[in-house]
Coordinates of C-alpha atoms and ligand atoms in Angstrom, one line a residue:
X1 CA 6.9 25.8 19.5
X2 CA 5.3 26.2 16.1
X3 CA 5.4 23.5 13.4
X4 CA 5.7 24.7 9.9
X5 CA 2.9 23.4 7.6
X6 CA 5.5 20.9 6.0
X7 CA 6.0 18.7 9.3
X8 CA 2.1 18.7 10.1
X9 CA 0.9 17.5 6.4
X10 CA 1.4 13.8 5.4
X11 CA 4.5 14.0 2.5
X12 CA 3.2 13.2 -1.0
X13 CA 5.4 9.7 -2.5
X14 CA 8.7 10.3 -3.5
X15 CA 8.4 11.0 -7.4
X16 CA 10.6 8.2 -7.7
X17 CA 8.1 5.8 -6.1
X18 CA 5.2 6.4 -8.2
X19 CA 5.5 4.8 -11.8
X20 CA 2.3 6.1 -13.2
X21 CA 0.0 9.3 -11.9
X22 CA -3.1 10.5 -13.0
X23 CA -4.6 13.9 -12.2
X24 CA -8.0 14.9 -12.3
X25 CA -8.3 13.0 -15.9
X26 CA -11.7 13.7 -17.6
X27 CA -13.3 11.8 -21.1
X28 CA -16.5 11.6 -22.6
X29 CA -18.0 9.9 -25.4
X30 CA -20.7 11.6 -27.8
X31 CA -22.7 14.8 -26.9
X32 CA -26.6 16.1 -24.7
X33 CA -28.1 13.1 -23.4
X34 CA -26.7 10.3 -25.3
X35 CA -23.4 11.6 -23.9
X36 CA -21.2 8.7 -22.1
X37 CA -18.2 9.5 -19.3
X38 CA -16.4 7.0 -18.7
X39 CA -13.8 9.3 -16.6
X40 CA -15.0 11.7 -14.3
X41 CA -12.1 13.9 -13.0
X42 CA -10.1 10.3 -11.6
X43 CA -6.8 10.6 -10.2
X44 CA -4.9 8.0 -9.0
X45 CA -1.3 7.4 -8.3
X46 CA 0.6 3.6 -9.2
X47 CA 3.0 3.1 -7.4
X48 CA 6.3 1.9 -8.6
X49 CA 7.6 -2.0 -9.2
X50 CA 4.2 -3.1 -7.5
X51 CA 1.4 -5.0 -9.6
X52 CA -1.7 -3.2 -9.2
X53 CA -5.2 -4.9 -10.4
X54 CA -8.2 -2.6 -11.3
X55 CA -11.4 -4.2 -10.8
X56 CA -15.1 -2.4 -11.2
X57 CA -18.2 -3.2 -13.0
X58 CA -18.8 -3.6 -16.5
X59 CA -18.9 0.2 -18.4
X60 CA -16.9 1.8 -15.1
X61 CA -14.0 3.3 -16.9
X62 CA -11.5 0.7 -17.1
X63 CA -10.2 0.1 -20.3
X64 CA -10.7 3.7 -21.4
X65 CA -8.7 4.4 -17.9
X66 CA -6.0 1.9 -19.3
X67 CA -6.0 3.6 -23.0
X68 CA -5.5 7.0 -21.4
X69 CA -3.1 6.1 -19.1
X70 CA -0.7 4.3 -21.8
X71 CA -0.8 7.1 -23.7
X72 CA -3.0 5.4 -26.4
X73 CA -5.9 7.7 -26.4
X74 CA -5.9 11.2 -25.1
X75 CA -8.1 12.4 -21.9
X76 CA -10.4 15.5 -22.3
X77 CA -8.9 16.8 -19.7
X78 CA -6.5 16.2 -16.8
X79 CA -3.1 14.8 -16.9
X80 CA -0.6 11.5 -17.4
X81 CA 2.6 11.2 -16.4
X82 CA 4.7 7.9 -16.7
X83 CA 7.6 8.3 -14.8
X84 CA 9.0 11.9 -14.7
X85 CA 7.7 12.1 -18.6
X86 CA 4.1 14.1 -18.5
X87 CA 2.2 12.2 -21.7
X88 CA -0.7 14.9 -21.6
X89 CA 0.7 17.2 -24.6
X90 CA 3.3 15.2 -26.3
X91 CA 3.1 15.3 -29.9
X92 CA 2.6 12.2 -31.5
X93 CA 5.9 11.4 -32.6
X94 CA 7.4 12.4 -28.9
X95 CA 4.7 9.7 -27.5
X96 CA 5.5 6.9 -29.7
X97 CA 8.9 7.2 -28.3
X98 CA 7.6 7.1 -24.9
X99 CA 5.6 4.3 -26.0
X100 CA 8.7 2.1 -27.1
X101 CA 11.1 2.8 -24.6
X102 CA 8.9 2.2 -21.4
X103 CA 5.2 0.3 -21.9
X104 CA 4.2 -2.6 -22.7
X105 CA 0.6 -3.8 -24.0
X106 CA -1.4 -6.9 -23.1
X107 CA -5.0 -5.8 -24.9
X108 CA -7.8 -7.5 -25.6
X109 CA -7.6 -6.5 -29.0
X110 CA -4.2 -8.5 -29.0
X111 CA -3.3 -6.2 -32.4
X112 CA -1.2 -9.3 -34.1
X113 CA 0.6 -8.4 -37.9
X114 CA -1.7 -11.2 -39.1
X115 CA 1.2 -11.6 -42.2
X116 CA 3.9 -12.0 -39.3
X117 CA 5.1 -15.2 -37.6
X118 CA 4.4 -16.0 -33.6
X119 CA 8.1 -14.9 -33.0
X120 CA 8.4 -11.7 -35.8
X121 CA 5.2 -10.4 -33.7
X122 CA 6.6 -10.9 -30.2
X123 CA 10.2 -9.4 -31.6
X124 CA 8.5 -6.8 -33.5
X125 CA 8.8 -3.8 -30.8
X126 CA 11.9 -4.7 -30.2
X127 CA 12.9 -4.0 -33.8
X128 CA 10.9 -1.0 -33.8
X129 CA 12.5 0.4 -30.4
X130 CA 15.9 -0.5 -31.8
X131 CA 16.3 -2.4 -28.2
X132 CA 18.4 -5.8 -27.9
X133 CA 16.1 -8.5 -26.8
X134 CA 18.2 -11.1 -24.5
X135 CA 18.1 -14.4 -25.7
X136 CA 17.5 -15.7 -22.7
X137 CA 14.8 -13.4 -21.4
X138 CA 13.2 -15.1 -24.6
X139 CA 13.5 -18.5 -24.2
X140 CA 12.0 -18.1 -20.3
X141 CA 9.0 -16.2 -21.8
X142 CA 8.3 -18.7 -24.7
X143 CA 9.1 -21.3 -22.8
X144 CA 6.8 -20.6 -19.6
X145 CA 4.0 -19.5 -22.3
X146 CA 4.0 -22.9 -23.9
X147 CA 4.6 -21.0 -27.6
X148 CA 8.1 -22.6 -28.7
X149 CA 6.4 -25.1 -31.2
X150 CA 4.3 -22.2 -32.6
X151 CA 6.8 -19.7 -33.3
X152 CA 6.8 -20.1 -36.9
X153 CA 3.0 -19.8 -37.5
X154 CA 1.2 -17.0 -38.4
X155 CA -1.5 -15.7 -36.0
X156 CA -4.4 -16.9 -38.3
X157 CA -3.2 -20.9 -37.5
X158 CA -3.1 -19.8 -33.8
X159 CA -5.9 -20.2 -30.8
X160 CA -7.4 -17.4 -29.2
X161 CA -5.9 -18.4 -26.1
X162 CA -1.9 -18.9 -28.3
X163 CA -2.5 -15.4 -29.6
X164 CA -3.1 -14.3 -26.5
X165 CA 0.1 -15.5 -25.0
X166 CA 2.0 -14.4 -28.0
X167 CA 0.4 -10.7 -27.0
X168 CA 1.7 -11.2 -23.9
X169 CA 5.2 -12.5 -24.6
X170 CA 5.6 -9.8 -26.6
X171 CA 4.9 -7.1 -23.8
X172 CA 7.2 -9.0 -21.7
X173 CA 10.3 -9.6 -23.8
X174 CA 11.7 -6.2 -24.0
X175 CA 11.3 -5.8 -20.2
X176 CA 9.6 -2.4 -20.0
X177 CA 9.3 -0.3 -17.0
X178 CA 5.3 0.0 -17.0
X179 CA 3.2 -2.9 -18.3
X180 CA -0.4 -2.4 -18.8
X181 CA -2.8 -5.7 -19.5
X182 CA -6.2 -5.7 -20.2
X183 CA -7.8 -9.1 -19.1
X184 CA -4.5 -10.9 -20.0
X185 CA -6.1 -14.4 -18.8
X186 CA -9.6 -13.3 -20.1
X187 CA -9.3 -16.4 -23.1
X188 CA -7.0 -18.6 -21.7
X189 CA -7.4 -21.8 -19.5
X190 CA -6.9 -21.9 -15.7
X191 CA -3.2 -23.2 -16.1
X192 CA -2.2 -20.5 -18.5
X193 CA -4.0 -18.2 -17.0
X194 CA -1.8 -18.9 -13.6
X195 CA 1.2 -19.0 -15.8
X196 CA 0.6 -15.3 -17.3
X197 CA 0.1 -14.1 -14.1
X198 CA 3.0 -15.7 -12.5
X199 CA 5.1 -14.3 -15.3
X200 CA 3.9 -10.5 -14.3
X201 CA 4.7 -11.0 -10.3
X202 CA 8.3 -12.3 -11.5
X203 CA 8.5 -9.4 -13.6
X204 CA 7.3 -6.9 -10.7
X205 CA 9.6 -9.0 -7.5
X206 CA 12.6 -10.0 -10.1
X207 CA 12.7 -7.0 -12.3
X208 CA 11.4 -4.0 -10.6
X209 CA 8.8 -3.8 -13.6
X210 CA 5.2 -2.1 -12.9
X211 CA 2.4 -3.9 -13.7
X212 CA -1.4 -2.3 -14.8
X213 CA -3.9 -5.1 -14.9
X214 CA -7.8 -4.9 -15.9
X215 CA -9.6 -8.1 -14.7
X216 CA -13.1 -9.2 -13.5
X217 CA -11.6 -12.2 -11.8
X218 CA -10.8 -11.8 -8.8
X219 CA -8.6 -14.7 -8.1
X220 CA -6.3 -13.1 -10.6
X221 CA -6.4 -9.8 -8.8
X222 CA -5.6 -11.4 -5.4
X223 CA -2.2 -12.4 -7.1
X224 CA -1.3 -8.5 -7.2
X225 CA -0.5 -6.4 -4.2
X226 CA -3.5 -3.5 -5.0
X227 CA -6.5 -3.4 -6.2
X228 CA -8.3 -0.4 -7.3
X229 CA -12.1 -0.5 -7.4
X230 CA -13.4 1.9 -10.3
X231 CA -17.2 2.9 -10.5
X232 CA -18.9 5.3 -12.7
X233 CA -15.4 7.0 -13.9
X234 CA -14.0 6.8 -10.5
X235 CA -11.5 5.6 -8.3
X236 CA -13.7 4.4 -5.1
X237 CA -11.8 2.2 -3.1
X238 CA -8.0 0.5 -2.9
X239 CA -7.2 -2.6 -1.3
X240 CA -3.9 -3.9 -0.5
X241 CA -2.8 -7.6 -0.8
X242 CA -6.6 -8.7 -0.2
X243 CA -8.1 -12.4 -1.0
X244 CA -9.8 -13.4 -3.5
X245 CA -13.0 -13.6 -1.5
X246 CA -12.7 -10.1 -0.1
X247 CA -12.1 -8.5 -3.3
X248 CA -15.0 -10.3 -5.0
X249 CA -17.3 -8.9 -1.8
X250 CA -16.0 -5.4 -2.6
X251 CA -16.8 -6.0 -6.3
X252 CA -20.4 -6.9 -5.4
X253 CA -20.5 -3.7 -3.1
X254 CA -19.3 -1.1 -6.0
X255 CA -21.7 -2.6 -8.2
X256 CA -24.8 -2.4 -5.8
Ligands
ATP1 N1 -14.9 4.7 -28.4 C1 -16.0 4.8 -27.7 N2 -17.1 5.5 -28.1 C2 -18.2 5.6 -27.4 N3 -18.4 5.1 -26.1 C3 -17.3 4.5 -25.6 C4 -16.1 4.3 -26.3 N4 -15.3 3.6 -25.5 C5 -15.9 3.3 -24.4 N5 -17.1 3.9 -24.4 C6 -18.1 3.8 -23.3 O1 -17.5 4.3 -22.1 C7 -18.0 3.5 -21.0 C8 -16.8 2.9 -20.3 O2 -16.2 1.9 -21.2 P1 -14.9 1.0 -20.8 O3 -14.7 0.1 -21.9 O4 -13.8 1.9 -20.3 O5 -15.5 0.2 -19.5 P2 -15.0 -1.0 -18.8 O6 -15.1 -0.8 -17.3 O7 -13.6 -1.4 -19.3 O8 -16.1 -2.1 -19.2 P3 -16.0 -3.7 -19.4 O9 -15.7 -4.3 -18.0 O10 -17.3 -4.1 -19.9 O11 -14.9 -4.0 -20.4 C9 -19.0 2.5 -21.6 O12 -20.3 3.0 -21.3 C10 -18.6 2.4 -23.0 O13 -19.8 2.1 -23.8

């Protein structure tokens, strides 16, 4: 008896079970020798309500991967689809959109309105979104952040480490489908660094959200379920559900 092709190849993820795909994405910086490429034709598939950590060495590609993939900078080439929406070609206007309704942003660059208050900046999406933000999805998040006696200052009488949390209670509060974080414990002390990432499993086991996360540590990556190891522009390696001492070994073996 024959088999047809379709019962012999491996079947691709349901499109429903991937949050975030990448195809063959390209992006270079500058031009001849001094030119720079931080993605070299990476694909990679995230897969949905699962936290996935991306680990590499310094200059691999990560938080221009991150960028791209939020649909904050555009890739050279390739393509980005969140969902069953394909970023790749949106006008600007169409991406905001996207932007609003589905990610959220923990950057390093936490991009507070310095003239707003603690709780104006983490409502502000919100507002612009037009979404409801449940009060009680708000008190959780400012209440396991530590930020309820600094809602009413302005992010110029806040820490590194407070505006940092504010950054991330914003990207929490209106429960979007994709959250992508760039070092979200990077400033922040070993407690409220626990407490950040205890507030992205929740919101990956309790609210079918999909968490992004950039970090170099790899005690915060062994809280996720994936790691992806990035090296030159590249996706060389994923590990599921690993320890903290097996992913910093990996670490040590991309950069050699
Ligand atoms: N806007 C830019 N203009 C020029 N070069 C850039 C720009 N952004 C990133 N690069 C270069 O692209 C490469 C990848 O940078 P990227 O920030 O993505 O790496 P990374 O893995 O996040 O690094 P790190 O761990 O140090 O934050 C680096 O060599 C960087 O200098």
């Amino acid at each position: 008896m024959t088999t047809s092709p379709e019962t012999t190849t491996s079947a691709p993820p349901a499109a429903a079970a991937v949050a975030v795909r990448a195809e063959r994405l390209s992006k270079s910086y500058g031009a001849g020798d001094a030119a720079v490429r931080p993605l070299r034709e990476l694909s990679l598939e995230i897969p949905r309500a699962r936290f996935t950590a991306i680990m590499g060495p310094s200059g691999s590609g990560k938080s221009t991967l991150m960028h791209v993939l939020a649909g904050l900078d555009g890739p050279d080439a390739g393509r980005v689809v969140v969902g069953d929406v394909e970023l790749t070609g949106l006008d600007e206007k169409r991406l905001t959109e996207q932007r609003r309704a589905h990610i959220g942003f923990i950057f390093q660059a936490y991009n507070l309105v310095p003239a707003m208050t603690a709780e104006e900046n983490i409502l502000l999406p919100a507002k612009l979104g037009r979404t409801r933000v449940d009060r009680q999805t708000f008190d959780a998040v400012v209440d396991r952040l530590g930020l309820r006696d600094r809602l009413g200052h302005r992010p110029f009488e806040l820490s590194g480490g407070q505006q940092q949390r504010v950054a991330v209670a914003r990207a929490l509060v209106t429960r979007p489908a994709v959250i992508f974080a760039d070092e979200p414990t990077g400033n922040l002390d070993h407690t409220t660094g626990a407490e950040v990432l205890q507030l992205l499993r929740t919101a990956v086991d309790e609210l079918d959200q999909t968490v992004i996360m950039v970090t170099h540590d790899p005690g915060a990556a062994a809280v996720a379920d994936r790691t992806v190891l990035l090296d030159d522009g590249r996706v060389v390696d994923a590990l599921e559900g690993q320890s903290a001492e097996t992913l910093a070994a990996a670490l040590v073996e991309v950069g050699r």
